[in-house]
XYZ file of C-alpha atoms in Angstrom:
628
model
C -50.600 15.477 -39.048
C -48.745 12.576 -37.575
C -45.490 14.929 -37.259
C -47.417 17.721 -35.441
C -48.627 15.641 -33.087
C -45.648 13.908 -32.105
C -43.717 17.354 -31.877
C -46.794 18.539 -29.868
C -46.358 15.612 -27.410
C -42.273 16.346 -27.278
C -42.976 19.762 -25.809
C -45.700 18.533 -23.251
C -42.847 15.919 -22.259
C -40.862 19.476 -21.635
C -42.934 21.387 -20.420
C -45.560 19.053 -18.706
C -43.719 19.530 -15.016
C -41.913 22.419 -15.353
C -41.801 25.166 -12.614
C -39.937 28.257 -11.866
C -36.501 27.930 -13.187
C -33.280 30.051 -11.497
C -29.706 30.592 -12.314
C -27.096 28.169 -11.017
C -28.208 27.504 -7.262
C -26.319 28.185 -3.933
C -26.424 27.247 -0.514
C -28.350 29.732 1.558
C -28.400 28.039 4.596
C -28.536 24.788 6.674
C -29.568 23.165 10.031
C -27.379 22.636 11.710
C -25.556 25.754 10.415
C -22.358 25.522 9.306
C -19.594 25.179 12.360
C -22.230 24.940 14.952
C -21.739 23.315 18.124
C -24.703 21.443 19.384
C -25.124 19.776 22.697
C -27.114 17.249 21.647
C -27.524 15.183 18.219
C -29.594 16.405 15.590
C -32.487 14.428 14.005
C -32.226 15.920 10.388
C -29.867 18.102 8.502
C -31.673 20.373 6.276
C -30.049 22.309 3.614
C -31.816 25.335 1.570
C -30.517 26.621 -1.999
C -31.288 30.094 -3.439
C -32.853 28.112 -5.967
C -34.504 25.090 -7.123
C -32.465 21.720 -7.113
C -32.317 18.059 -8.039
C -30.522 15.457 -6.375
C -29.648 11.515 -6.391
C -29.822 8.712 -3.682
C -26.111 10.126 -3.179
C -26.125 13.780 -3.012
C -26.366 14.380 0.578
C -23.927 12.916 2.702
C -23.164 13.285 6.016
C -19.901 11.199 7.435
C -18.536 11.203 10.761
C -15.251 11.841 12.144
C -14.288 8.494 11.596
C -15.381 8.981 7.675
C -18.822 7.193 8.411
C -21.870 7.567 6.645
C -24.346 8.655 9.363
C -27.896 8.929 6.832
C -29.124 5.868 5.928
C -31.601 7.055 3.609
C -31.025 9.354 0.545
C -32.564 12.848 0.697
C -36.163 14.603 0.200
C -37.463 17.520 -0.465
C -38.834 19.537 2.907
C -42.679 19.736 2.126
C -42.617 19.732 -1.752
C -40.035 22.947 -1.674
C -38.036 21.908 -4.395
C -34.911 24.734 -3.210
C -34.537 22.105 0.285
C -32.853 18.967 0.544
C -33.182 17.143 3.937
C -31.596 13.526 5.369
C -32.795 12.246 8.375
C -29.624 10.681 10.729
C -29.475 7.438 12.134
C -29.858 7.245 16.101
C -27.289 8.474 18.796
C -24.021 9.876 17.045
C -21.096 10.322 19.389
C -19.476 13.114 20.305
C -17.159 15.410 17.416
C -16.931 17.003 14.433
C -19.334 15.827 11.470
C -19.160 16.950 7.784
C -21.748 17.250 5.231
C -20.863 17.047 2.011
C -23.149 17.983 -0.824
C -23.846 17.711 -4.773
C -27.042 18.835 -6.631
C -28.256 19.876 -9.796
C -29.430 23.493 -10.286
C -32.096 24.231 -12.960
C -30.061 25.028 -15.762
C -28.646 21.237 -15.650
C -25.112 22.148 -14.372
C -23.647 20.050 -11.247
C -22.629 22.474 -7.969
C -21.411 20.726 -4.766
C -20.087 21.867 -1.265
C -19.111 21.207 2.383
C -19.128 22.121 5.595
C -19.082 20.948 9.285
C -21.194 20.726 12.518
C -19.971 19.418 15.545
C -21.922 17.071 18.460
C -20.818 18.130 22.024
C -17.025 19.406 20.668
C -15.293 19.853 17.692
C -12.456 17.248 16.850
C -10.686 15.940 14.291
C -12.252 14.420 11.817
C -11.040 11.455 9.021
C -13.297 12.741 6.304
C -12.131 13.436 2.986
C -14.413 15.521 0.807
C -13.845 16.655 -3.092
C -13.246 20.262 -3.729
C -12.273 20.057 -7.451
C -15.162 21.962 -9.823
C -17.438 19.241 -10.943
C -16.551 19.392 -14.661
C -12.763 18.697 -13.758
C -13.623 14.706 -13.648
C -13.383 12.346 -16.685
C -17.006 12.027 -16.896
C -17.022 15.865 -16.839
C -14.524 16.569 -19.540
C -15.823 13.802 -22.206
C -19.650 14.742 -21.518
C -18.208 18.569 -22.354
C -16.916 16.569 -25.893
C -19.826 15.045 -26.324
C -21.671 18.563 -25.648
C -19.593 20.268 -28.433
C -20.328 17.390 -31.382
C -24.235 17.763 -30.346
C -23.929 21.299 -31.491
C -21.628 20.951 -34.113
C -24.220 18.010 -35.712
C -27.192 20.394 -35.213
C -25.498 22.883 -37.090
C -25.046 20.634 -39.925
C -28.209 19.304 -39.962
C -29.833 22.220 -39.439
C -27.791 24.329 -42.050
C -28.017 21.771 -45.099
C -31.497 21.556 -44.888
C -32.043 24.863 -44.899
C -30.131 25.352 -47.465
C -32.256 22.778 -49.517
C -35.533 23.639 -48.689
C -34.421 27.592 -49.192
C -31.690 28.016 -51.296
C -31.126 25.573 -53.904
C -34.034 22.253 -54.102
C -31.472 20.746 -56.485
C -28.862 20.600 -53.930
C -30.262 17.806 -52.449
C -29.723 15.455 -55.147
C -26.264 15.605 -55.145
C -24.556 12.667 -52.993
C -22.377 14.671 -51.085
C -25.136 16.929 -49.638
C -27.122 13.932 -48.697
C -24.227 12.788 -47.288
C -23.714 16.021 -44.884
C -27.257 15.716 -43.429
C -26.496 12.078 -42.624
C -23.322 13.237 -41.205
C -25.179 15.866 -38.556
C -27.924 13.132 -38.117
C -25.447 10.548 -36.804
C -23.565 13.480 -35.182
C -26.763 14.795 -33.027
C -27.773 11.334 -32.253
C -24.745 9.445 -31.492
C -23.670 12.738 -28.875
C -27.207 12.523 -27.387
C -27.144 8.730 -26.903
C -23.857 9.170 -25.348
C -25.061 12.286 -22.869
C -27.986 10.323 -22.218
C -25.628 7.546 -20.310
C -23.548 9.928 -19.265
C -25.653 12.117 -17.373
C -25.810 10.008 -14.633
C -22.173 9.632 -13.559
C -21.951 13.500 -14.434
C -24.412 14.675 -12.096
C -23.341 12.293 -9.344
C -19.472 12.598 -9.776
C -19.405 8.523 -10.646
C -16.861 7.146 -12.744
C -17.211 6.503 -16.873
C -17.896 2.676 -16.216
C -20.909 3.604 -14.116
C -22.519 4.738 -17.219
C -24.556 1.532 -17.786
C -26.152 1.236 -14.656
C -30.137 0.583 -15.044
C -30.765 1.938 -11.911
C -28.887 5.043 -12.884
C -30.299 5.298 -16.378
C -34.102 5.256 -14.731
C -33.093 7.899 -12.453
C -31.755 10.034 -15.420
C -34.518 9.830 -17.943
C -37.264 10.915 -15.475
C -35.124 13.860 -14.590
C -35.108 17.385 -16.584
C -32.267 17.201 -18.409
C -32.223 13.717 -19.143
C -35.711 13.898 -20.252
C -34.874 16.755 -22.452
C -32.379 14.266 -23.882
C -35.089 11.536 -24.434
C -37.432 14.452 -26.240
C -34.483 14.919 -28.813
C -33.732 11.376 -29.497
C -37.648 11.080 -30.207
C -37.219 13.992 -32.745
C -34.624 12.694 -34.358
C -36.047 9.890 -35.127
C -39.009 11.900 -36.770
C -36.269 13.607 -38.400
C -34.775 10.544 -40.161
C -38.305 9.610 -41.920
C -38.319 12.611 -43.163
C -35.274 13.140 -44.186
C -35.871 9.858 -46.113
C -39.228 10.899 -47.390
C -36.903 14.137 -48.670
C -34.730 12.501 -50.576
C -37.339 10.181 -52.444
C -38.900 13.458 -53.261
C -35.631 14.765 -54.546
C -34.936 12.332 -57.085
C -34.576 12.950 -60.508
C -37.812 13.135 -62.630
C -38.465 11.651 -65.736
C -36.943 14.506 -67.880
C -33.799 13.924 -65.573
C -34.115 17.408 -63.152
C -34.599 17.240 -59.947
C -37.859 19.331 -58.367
C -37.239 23.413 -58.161
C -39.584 23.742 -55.196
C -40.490 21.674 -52.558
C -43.537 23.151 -51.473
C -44.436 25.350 -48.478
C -45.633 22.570 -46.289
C -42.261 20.376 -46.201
C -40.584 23.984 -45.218
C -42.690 24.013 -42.532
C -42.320 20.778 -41.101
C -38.344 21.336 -41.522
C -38.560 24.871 -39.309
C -41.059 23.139 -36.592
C -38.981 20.281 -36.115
C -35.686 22.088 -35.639
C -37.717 24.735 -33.548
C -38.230 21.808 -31.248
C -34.856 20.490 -31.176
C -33.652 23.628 -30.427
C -35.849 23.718 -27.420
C -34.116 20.574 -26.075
C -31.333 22.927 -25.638
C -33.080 25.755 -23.675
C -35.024 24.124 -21.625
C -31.835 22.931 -19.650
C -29.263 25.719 -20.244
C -28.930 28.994 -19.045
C -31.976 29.882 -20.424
C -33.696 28.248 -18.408
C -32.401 30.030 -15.350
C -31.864 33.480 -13.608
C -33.933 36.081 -15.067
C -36.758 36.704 -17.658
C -37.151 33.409 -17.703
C -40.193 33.475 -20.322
C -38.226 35.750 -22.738
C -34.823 34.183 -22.729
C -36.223 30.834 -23.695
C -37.343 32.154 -27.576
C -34.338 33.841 -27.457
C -32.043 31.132 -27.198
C -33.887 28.886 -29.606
C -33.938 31.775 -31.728
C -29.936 31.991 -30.943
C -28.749 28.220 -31.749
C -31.116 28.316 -34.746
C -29.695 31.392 -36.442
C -26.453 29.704 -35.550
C -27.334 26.406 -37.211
C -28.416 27.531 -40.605
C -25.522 29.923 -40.708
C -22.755 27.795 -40.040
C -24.214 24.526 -41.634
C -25.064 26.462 -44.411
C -22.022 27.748 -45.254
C -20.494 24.012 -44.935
C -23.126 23.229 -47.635
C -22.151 26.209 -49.723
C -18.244 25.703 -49.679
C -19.056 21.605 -50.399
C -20.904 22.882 -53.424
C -18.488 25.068 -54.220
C -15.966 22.515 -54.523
C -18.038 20.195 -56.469
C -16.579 22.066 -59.550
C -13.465 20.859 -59.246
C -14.712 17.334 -59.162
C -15.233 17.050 -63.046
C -17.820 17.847 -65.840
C -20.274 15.163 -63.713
C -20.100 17.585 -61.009
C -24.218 19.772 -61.115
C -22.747 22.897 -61.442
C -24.903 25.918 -58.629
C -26.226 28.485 -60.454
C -25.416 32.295 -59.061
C -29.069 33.075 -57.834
C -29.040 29.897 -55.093
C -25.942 31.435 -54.087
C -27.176 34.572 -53.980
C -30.379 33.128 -52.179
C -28.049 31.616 -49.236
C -26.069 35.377 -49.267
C -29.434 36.782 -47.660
C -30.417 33.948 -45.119
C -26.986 34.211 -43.975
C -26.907 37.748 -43.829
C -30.454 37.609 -41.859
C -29.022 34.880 -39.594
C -26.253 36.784 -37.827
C -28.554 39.455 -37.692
C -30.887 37.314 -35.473
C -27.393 35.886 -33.701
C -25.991 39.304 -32.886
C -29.444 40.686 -31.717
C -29.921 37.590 -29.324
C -26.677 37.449 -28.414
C -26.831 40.797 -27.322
C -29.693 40.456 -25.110
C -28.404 37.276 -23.955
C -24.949 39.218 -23.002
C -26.780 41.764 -20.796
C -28.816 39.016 -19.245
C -26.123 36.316 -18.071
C -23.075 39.645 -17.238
C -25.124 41.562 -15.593
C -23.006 44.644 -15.646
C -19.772 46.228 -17.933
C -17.034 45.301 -15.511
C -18.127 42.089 -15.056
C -17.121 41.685 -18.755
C -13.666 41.885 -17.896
C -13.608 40.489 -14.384
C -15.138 37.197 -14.568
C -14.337 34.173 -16.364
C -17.721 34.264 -18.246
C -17.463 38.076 -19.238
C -13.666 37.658 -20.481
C -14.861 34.478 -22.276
C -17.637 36.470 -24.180
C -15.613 39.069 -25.111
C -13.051 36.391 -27.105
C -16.499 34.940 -28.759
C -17.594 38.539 -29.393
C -13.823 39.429 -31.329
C -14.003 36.267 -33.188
C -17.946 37.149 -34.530
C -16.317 41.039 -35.725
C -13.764 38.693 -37.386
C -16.471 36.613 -39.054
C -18.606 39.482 -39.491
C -15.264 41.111 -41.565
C -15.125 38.062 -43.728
C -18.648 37.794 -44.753
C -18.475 41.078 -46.020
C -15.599 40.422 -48.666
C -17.878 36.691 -49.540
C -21.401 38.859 -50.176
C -19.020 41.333 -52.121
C -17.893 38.123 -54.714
C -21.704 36.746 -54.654
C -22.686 39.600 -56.042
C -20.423 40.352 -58.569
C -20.925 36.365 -59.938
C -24.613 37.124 -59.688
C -24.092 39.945 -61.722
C -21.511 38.581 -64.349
C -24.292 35.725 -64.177
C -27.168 37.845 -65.274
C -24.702 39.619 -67.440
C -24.041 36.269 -69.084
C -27.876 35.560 -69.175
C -28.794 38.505 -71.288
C -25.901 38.137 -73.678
C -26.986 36.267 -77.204
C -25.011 33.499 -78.089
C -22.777 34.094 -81.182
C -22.572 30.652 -83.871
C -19.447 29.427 -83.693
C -17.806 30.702 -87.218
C -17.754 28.080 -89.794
C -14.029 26.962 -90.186
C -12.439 27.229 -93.735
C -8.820 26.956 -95.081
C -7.022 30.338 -95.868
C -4.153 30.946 -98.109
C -1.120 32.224 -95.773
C 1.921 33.872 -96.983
C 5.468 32.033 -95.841
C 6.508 32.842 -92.613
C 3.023 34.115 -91.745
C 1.715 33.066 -87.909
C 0.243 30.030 -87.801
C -3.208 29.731 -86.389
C -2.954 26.591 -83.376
C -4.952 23.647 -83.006
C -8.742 24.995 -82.014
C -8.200 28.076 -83.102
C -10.644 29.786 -84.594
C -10.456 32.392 -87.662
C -10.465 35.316 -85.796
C -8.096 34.867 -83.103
C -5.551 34.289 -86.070
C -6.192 37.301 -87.246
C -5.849 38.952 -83.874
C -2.015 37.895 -83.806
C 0.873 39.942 -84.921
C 0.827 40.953 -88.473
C -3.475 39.824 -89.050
C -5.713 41.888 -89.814
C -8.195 41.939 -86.983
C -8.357 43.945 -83.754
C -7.082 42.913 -80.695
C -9.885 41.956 -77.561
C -7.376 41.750 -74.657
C -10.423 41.342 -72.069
C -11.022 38.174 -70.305
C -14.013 35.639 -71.444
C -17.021 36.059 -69.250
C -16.820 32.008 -68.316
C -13.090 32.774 -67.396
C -14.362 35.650 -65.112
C -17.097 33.875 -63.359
C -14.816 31.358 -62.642
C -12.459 33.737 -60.407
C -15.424 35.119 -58.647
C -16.523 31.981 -57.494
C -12.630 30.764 -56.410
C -12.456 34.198 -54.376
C -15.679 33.005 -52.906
C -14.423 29.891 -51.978
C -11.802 31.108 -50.138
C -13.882 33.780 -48.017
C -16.207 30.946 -47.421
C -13.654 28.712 -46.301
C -12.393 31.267 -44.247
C -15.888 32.160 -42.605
C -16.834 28.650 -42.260
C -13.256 27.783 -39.971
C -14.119 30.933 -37.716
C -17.564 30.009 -37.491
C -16.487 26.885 -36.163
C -14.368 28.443 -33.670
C -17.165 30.912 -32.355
C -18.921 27.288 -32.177
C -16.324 26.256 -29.926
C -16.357 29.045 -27.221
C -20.416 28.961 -26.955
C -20.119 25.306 -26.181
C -17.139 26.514 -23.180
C -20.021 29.544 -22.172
C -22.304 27.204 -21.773
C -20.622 25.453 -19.291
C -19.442 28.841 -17.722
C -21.391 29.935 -14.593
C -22.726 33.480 -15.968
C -21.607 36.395 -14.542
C -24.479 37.786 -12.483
C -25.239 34.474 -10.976
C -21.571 34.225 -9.636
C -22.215 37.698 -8.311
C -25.632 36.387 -6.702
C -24.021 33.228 -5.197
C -21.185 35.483 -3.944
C -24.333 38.072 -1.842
C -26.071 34.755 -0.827
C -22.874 33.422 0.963
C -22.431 36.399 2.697
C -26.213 36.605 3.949
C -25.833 32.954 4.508
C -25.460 33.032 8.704
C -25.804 36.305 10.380
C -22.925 35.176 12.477
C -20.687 35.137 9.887
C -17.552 37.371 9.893
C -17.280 39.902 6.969
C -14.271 41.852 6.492
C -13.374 44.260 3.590
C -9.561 45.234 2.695
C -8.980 47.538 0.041
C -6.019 47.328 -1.897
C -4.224 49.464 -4.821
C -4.757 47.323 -8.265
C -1.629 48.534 -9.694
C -3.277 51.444 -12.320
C -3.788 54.732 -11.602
C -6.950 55.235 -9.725
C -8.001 51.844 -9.743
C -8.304 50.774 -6.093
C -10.057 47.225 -5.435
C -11.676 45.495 -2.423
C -11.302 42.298 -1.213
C -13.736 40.666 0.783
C -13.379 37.911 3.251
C -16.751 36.164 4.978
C -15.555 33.271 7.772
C -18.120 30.958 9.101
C -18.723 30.940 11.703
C -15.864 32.863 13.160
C -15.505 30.945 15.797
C -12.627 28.849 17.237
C -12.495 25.479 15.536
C -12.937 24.424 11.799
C -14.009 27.537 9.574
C -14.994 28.070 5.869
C -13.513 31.154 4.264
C -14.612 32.780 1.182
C -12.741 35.411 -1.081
C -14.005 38.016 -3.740
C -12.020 40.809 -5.306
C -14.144 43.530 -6.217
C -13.284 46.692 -8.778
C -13.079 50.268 -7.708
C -17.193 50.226 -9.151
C -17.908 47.336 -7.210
C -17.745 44.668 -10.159
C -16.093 41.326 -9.471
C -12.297 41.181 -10.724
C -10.102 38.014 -11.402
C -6.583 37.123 -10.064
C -4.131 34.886 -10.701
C -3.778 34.528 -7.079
C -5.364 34.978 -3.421
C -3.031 34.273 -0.235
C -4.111 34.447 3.075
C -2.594 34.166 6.379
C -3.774 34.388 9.902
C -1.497 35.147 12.867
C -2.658 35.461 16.723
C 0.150 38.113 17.641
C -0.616 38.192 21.534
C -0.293 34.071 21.969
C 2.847 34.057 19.383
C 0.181 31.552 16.805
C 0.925 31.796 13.422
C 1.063 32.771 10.948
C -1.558 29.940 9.413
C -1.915 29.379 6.104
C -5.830 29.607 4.757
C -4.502 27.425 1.174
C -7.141 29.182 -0.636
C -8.219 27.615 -3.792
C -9.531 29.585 -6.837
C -13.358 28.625 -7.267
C -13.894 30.040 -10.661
C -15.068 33.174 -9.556
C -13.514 33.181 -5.614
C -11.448 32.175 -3.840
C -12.739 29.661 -1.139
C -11.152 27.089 2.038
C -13.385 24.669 3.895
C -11.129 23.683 6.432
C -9.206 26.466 8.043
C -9.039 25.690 12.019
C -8.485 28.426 14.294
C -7.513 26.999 17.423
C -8.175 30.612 20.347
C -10.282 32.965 20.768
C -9.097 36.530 20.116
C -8.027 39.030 17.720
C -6.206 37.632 14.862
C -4.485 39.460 12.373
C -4.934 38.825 8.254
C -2.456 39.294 5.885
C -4.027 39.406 2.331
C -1.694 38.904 -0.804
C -3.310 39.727 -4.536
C -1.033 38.970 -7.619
C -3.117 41.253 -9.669
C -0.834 40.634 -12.636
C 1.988 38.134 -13.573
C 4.601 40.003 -11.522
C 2.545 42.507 -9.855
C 1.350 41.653 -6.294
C 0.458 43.960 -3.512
C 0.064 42.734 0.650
C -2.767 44.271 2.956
C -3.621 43.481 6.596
C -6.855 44.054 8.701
C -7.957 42.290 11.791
C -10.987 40.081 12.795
C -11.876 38.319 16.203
C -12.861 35.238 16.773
C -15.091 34.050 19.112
C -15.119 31.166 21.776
C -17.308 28.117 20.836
C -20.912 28.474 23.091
C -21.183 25.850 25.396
């Protein structure tokens, strides 16, 4: 009772303050608006997401041109909207070109950051220096990724050997090296969530690794989504490791020396509601917990990462029980039925991982073409290759675990023959002689006895090839399984498909003022012609952001390994200017591209589509003067 109600108060921690969650968030608009030119000083900047956000003391910041920091006081939601962010400015602000640099935290935990400029009076120069690097290519980005991967590499384990105890094979928990994997995933889980848990902070404000201790930091962290997601697994964990001590009291030999066959339906139950709940630690602050069908995709991924768990982990436990055998005759030898046992919870667990995983494809791509143009789609399609891979060598392991089952039960039903009582024979000179151990009748078998010849080989001798083939499928499945392992914990971290295609529309809709132009261009293949679009803000003389998407012939988004762009005022002899585009992970994108006249200006677009395939188009767009 003590266990349900502590996983009951876990999930109201969750779920207690949780709203409407949304894929990864964008800016969809500001005040001032991005280049304006304002005659007089504004008394707030306001920014509004697509989506909800989060945010620190430091993720609005608003510097002048001398690279001051003009907003004393960190930023607030706009009326409880939790999609605004707004700083209030300090008093007058002279005259030039301000920038606002930004860094929030969408719904689905992951960092997303920005800039742009307003200007007081006139634009001008300006001294400040903002970040455009993605916010996981920091230190603090790439080691919390590390730590990400051992959290689900230790909930595998821990999930997979107990299932395999309280399912497969009771006995298998007696054995020290068994024990020893679910201690190993224990320390795994909880050392990677302790270690996330400090970590979060500089991660979500772009702070350095030695920040990772600050109090004030740490405060801010645990009353926040993730981090509080964080806190809720560390609390099940430790509900994990009574029990997991209560377990293996339980397991311990009885009097007659065997170890307990079942352990009751109510332990099993406790084991599947506590890893239910850990798994939900996960979804409540992944992409789950954003974009679409937000209510469905949150059972699904729990579903997802626990299928995972008991498949991978268990076939750790299997191949470590496998080896036992060759450990010596102390070694408690698995009989074929918890073999066979494990055989169908695997094969039921990829069949929940490739029917989520489905589902969860459609939901985060969006479309067929964004499989192949976008980082997340071609990502998914390496994961899916690898799973055919694993699903190829799974079939060759259920093929050996059933012929040992069956040379097992074969074995069963076979009556055991009295060893033949040994007594000395009168041999002839020169007649074979019978070696040491060997009995009456395989001297008789040799050349020139009596007895017929049984060339087939003893059942024990058989059994023990089936299970060394099965070993090496096992092996075999278990390495690939930790590879597929490895490329969710990289999706995870991937913005999905149909939210980079969302964020890409919201830009565009962003300022009405905006200037959107659209270039097709021949891909290379035959009938494959592409678009690509550019949106400037504002358009207008002065500093502008520029944004670039390549489109397919069907209106998907495609990848390239590069983007140039060049602007040249042909009447005044300007040019041509260099944009220095910079590849977004998804688009292309400059924040600081300074047009300095009014007029028509002409572009000259340059896709690499391939590695020595690159094709040049032109278009025009006018700028604008600045209003006065």
């Amino acid at each position: 009772m003590t266990v349900l109600v502590l996983v009951a108060a876990v999930f109201a921690l969750l779920f207690g303050g949780a709203g409407a969650a949304f894929a990864h968030a964008g800016l969809s608009g500001s005040d001032p608006a991005d280049g304006a030119v304002l005659k007089t000083e504004p008394r707030y900047v306001t920014l509004t997401f697509t989506e909800s956000v989060s945010f620190s003391d430091d993720s609005l910041r608003v510097l002048s041109p001398e690279n001051e920091r003009v907003n004393p006081r960190p930023a607030q939601h706009v009326d409880g909207k939790e999609n605004t962010a707004r700083v209030e400015l300090s008093g007058t602000l002279p005259e030039g070109t301000y920038t606002v640099a930004w860094r929030v935290v969408s719904a689905d935990g992951h960092p997303i950051s920005g800039a742009f400029v307003f200007s007081i009076g006139q634009p001008s120069q300006t001294a400040a220096v903002v970040a455009t690097g993605s916010p996981d290519d920091t230190a603090v980005g790439r080691l919390y990724g590390v730590f990400r991967y051992v959290a689900y590499s230790g909930l595998a384990l821990l999930v997979g050997a107990a299932a395999f105890v309280l399912v497969c094979w009771p006995a298998a928990g007696a054995t020290r090296p068994v024990r020893r994997l679910l201690a190993l995933g224990w320390v795994a889980l909880t050392a990677s969530t302790v270690a996330m848990v400090l970590l979060r902070g500089p991660y979500e404000s772009a702070g350095q690794v030695t920040s990772a201790f600050d109090l004030a930091q740490l405060g801010r962290t645990v009353t926040g989504r993730p981090g509080g997601a964080l806190i809720a697994r560390l609390v099940l964990l430790a509900v994990a490791a009574v029990l997991l001590r209560r377990l293996a009291r339980r397991l311990e030999c009885t009097e007659d020396g065997s170890p307990p066959q079942d352990l009751g339906a109510r332990v099993r139950q406790v084991g599947v509601l506590l890893a239910v709940a850990l798994a939900v630690t996960w979804a409540f602050v992944e992409h789950a917990a954003a974009g679409i069908q937000v209510a469905l995709a949150m059972p699904v991924a729990v579903l997802h990462l626990l299928a995972m768990g008991v498949w991978l982990g268990g076939l750790i436990t299997l191949l470590l029980l496998l080896l036992l055998r060759r450990r010596g005759p102390d070694s408690r030898a698995m009989p074929a039925s918890a073999i066979a046992r494990f055989s169908g919870l695997a094969f039921r667990a990829v069949a929940v991982l490739v029917g989520t995983g489905v589902y969860q494809s459609w939901r985060q791509v969006g479309s067929w073409e964004a499989l192949s143009t976008t980082s997340y789609g071609r990502t998914l399609i390496v994961k899916v290759a690898v799973v055919v891979l694993v699903l190829w060598v799974a079939s060759f392991s259920r093929r050996w675990t059933a012929r040992l089952v069956d040379e097992a039960s074969s074995a069963a039903q076979t009556p055991e023959v009295p060893e033949p009582e040994r007594v000395r024979v009168a041999q002839t000179v020169g007649a074979p002689v019978a070696s040491a151990g060997q009995d009456l009748d395989a001297a008789s078998d040799a050349p020139g006895g009596d007895g017929p010849s049984d060339e087939s080989e003893p059942p024990v001798l058989e059994a023990e090839r089936y299970r060394r083939s099965l070993r090496r499928m096992v092996t075999a499945e278990a390495v690939l399984g930790v590879v597929v392992l490895l490329i969710t914990t990289v999706l995870t971290g991937t913005q999905p498909s149909r939210a980079a295609g969302e964020r890409v529309a919201a830009a565009s809709a962003e300022d009405p003022g905006v200037k959107v132009i659209t270039v097709p261009f021949d891909m290379g293949t035959a009938d494959h012609q592409g678009t690509v679009q550019i949106t400037m803000a504002p358009g207008r003389v002065g500093e502008n952001t520029v944004e670039a998407v390549v489109f397919t012939g069907d209106g998907g988004l495609a990848s390239v390994p590069e983007l140039r762009l060049t602007l040249t005022q042909e009447e005044l002899g300007i040019g041509p200017l260099d944009a220095k585009l910079k590849n977004q992970k998804g688009y292309w994108a400059a924040y600081d591209l300074r047009l300095p006249m009014p007029g028509e200006w002409t572009l000259n677009i340059t896709v690499r589509t391939t590695d020595i395939d690159q094709v040049t188009v032109r278009d025009t767009v006018r700028i604008t003067s600045v209003p006065r």
